[in-house]
Amino acid sequence: MLDQPTNLAVVIGSNRVGRFAPVVAQWFIKQVSAHDSIVTSVVDLDDVSLPERLGTSSGPEVAELADVTRQLAAADAFVVITPEYNHSYPAVLKNVIDWHYTEWQAKPVGFVSYGGQAGGLRAVEHLRQVFAELHAVTIRGTVSFHGAWDRFHADGTPKDPEGCNTAAQTLIRQLAWWAVALAEAREKRPYTV
């Protein structure tokens, strides 16, 4: 694993009309681009047609998810970009999480949240509980944008980059460490539930 780049899947967890998620995601992906040892793929839930009913293992619903499932399975680590809706995270994000199980196991998950006064932190706290049930390891540090709409210039750059860039780099370093450690552990002894 040390000789291979870490595959990071960035999940953009909102599909609302007028969503702010792409601004935050583009900023974060630029932060990751400074790390040669990380290869990034993007799972934008606005581009995914998620089935509404769980419980089938085949059929057209599952076929629609094939690309997403491959991306998640190939990932060594995840960063979830999430807004906060009604003190929690979006339904579309819960849907994609629930359609997958083994893809998340024994892999690290980091969070970049945004919202109003709470900056999406309540959504992150709910997501930590969900990912724990999926046997994923969540990174303690979180990047959070309080009043996000006022924190970025029209070109998508942060108005006060020092704090958020530093937080992002800390998150990325911690995520990379866990990604390598867990990949090596899975290689030596496959994870079983």
Coordinates of C-alpha atoms in Angstrom, one line a residue:
M1 CA 0.0 0.0 0.0
L2 CA 2.9 2.4 0.7
D3 CA 3.9 2.4 -2.9
Q4 CA 0.4 3.0 -4.3
P5 CA -1.5 6.3 -4.1
T6 CA -4.5 6.5 -1.7
N7 CA -7.8 6.5 -3.6
L8 CA -10.0 9.2 -2.1
A9 CA -13.7 9.3 -3.0
V10 CA -15.2 12.7 -2.3
V11 CA -19.0 12.3 -1.9
I12 CA -21.0 15.5 -2.6
G13 CA -24.0 14.8 -0.4
S14 CA -26.6 17.2 -1.7
N15 CA -28.8 17.3 -4.8
R16 CA -31.0 20.3 -3.9
V17 CA -31.7 22.9 -6.5
G18 CA -29.5 25.8 -5.9
R19 CA -27.2 23.8 -3.6
F20 CA -23.9 25.3 -2.4
A21 CA -22.1 21.9 -2.2
P22 CA -20.2 22.3 -5.5
V23 CA -18.5 25.4 -4.2
V24 CA -17.3 23.7 -1.0
A25 CA -16.4 20.5 -3.0
Q26 CA -14.3 22.4 -5.5
W27 CA -12.4 24.2 -2.8
F28 CA -11.7 20.9 -0.9
I29 CA -10.6 19.0 -4.1
K30 CA -8.1 21.8 -4.7
Q31 CA -6.8 21.3 -1.2
V32 CA -6.3 17.6 -1.9
S33 CA -4.5 18.3 -5.2
A34 CA -1.5 19.4 -3.2
H35 CA -0.9 15.8 -2.2
D36 CA 0.8 13.7 -4.8
S37 CA 0.0 10.5 -2.9
I38 CA -3.7 10.9 -3.2
V39 CA -5.9 10.3 -6.2
T40 CA -9.4 11.8 -6.0
S41 CA -12.6 10.7 -7.6
V42 CA -15.9 12.5 -7.1
V43 CA -19.3 11.0 -6.4
D44 CA -21.8 13.8 -7.0
L45 CA -25.2 12.7 -5.8
D46 CA -26.8 15.2 -8.1
D47 CA -25.5 13.0 -11.0
V48 CA -26.7 9.7 -9.5
S49 CA -30.2 8.2 -10.0
L50 CA -30.7 6.5 -6.7
P51 CA -33.4 3.9 -6.3
E52 CA -36.0 4.6 -3.8
R53 CA -36.6 1.1 -2.6
L54 CA -34.1 -1.0 -0.7
G55 CA -34.1 -4.8 -0.5
T56 CA -33.3 -6.1 -3.9
S57 CA -29.9 -7.5 -4.9
S58 CA -30.3 -7.2 -8.7
G59 CA -32.5 -5.6 -11.3
P60 CA -32.5 -2.1 -12.9
E61 CA -32.3 -0.3 -9.5
V62 CA -29.0 -2.0 -8.7
A63 CA -27.7 -1.6 -12.2
E64 CA -28.1 2.2 -11.9
L65 CA -25.8 2.2 -9.0
A66 CA -23.0 0.1 -10.6
D67 CA -20.7 3.1 -11.3
V68 CA -21.1 4.5 -7.8
T69 CA -20.6 1.1 -6.2
R70 CA -17.4 0.6 -8.2
Q71 CA -16.1 4.0 -7.1
L72 CA -16.9 3.4 -3.4
A73 CA -15.4 -0.1 -3.5
A74 CA -12.2 1.2 -5.1
A75 CA -11.8 3.9 -2.5
D76 CA -9.3 3.7 0.3
A77 CA -10.9 6.6 2.1
F78 CA -13.9 9.0 1.8
V79 CA -14.7 12.6 2.4
V80 CA -18.3 13.5 2.7
I81 CA -19.3 17.0 1.8
T82 CA -22.6 17.6 3.6
P83 CA -24.9 20.5 4.3
E84 CA -27.2 20.5 7.3
Y85 CA -30.9 20.3 6.7
N86 CA -33.3 20.4 9.6
H87 CA -30.5 19.6 12.1
S88 CA -29.3 16.6 10.1
Y89 CA -27.9 15.5 6.7
P90 CA -29.8 15.2 3.4
A91 CA -32.0 12.2 2.5
V92 CA -30.1 11.6 -0.7
L93 CA -26.9 11.0 1.3
K94 CA -28.6 8.5 3.6
N95 CA -30.0 6.7 0.5
V96 CA -26.5 6.2 -1.1
I97 CA -25.1 5.2 2.3
D98 CA -27.8 2.6 2.8
W99 CA -27.5 1.1 -0.7
H100 CA -23.9 0.1 0.2
Y101 CA -22.4 -1.8 3.1
T102 CA -19.1 -3.6 2.5
E103 CA -17.8 -0.6 0.4
W104 CA -17.5 1.5 3.6
Q105 CA -16.1 -1.2 6.0
A106 CA -12.7 -0.7 7.6
K107 CA -12.1 2.5 5.7
P108 CA -11.7 6.1 7.1
V109 CA -14.4 8.8 6.5
G110 CA -13.8 12.5 6.9
F111 CA -16.3 15.3 6.8
V112 CA -16.5 18.8 5.3
S113 CA -19.8 20.4 6.4
Y114 CA -21.5 23.7 5.8
G115 CA -24.6 25.4 6.9
G116 CA -25.9 28.3 8.9
Q117 CA -25.0 29.0 12.5
A118 CA -24.0 25.4 13.3
G119 CA -22.0 25.0 10.1
G120 CA -23.4 21.5 9.4
L121 CA -21.9 20.0 12.6
R122 CA -25.2 18.4 13.7
A123 CA -25.3 16.6 10.3
V124 CA -21.8 15.3 10.9
E125 CA -22.6 14.1 14.4
H126 CA -25.5 12.1 12.9
L127 CA -23.3 10.7 10.2
R128 CA -20.7 9.5 12.7
Q129 CA -23.3 7.2 14.2
V130 CA -24.4 5.9 10.8
F131 CA -20.8 5.2 9.7
A132 CA -20.0 3.5 13.0
E133 CA -22.7 0.9 12.2
L134 CA -21.1 0.3 8.8
H135 CA -17.8 -0.5 10.5
A136 CA -16.1 2.6 9.1
V137 CA -13.6 4.8 11.0
T138 CA -14.6 8.5 11.2
I139 CA -11.9 11.1 11.5
R140 CA -12.3 13.3 14.5
G141 CA -11.3 16.6 12.9
T142 CA -13.9 18.2 10.7
V143 CA -13.8 21.1 8.3
S144 CA -16.9 23.2 9.0
F145 CA -18.2 26.4 7.3
H146 CA -20.6 28.4 9.5
G147 CA -22.7 30.8 7.4
A148 CA -21.0 29.3 4.4
W149 CA -22.7 31.5 1.8
D150 CA -20.9 34.5 3.2
R151 CA -17.5 32.8 3.6
F152 CA -16.7 32.5 -0.1
H153 CA -16.1 34.9 -2.9
A154 CA -18.1 34.7 -6.1
D155 CA -15.1 32.8 -7.7
G156 CA -15.4 30.0 -5.1
T157 CA -12.4 30.9 -3.0
P158 CA -12.7 31.4 0.7
K159 CA -12.7 35.0 2.0
D160 CA -10.5 33.9 5.0
P161 CA -8.5 31.0 3.6
E162 CA -6.0 30.5 6.4
G163 CA -8.3 28.8 9.0
C164 CA -10.2 26.5 6.5
N165 CA -7.1 25.6 4.5
T166 CA -5.2 24.7 7.7
A167 CA -8.2 22.6 8.9
A168 CA -8.4 20.9 5.5
Q169 CA -4.7 20.0 5.4
T170 CA -5.0 18.5 8.9
L171 CA -8.0 16.5 7.9
I172 CA -6.3 15.2 4.7
R173 CA -3.1 14.2 6.6
Q174 CA -5.1 12.3 9.2
L175 CA -7.3 10.7 6.6
A176 CA -4.2 9.6 4.6
W177 CA -2.7 8.0 7.7
W178 CA -5.8 6.1 8.5
A179 CA -6.2 5.1 4.8
V180 CA -2.7 3.5 4.7
A181 CA -3.0 1.9 8.1
L182 CA -6.4 0.3 7.4
A183 CA -5.5 -0.8 3.9
E184 CA -2.4 -2.5 5.2
A185 CA -4.5 -4.2 7.9
R186 CA -7.1 -5.3 5.4
E187 CA -4.3 -6.7 3.2
K188 CA -2.8 -8.7 6.1
R189 CA -6.1 -9.9 7.4
P190 CA -9.4 -9.3 5.6
Y191 CA -11.9 -7.5 7.7
T192 CA -15.0 -9.6 8.6
V193 CA -18.1 -8.5 10.4

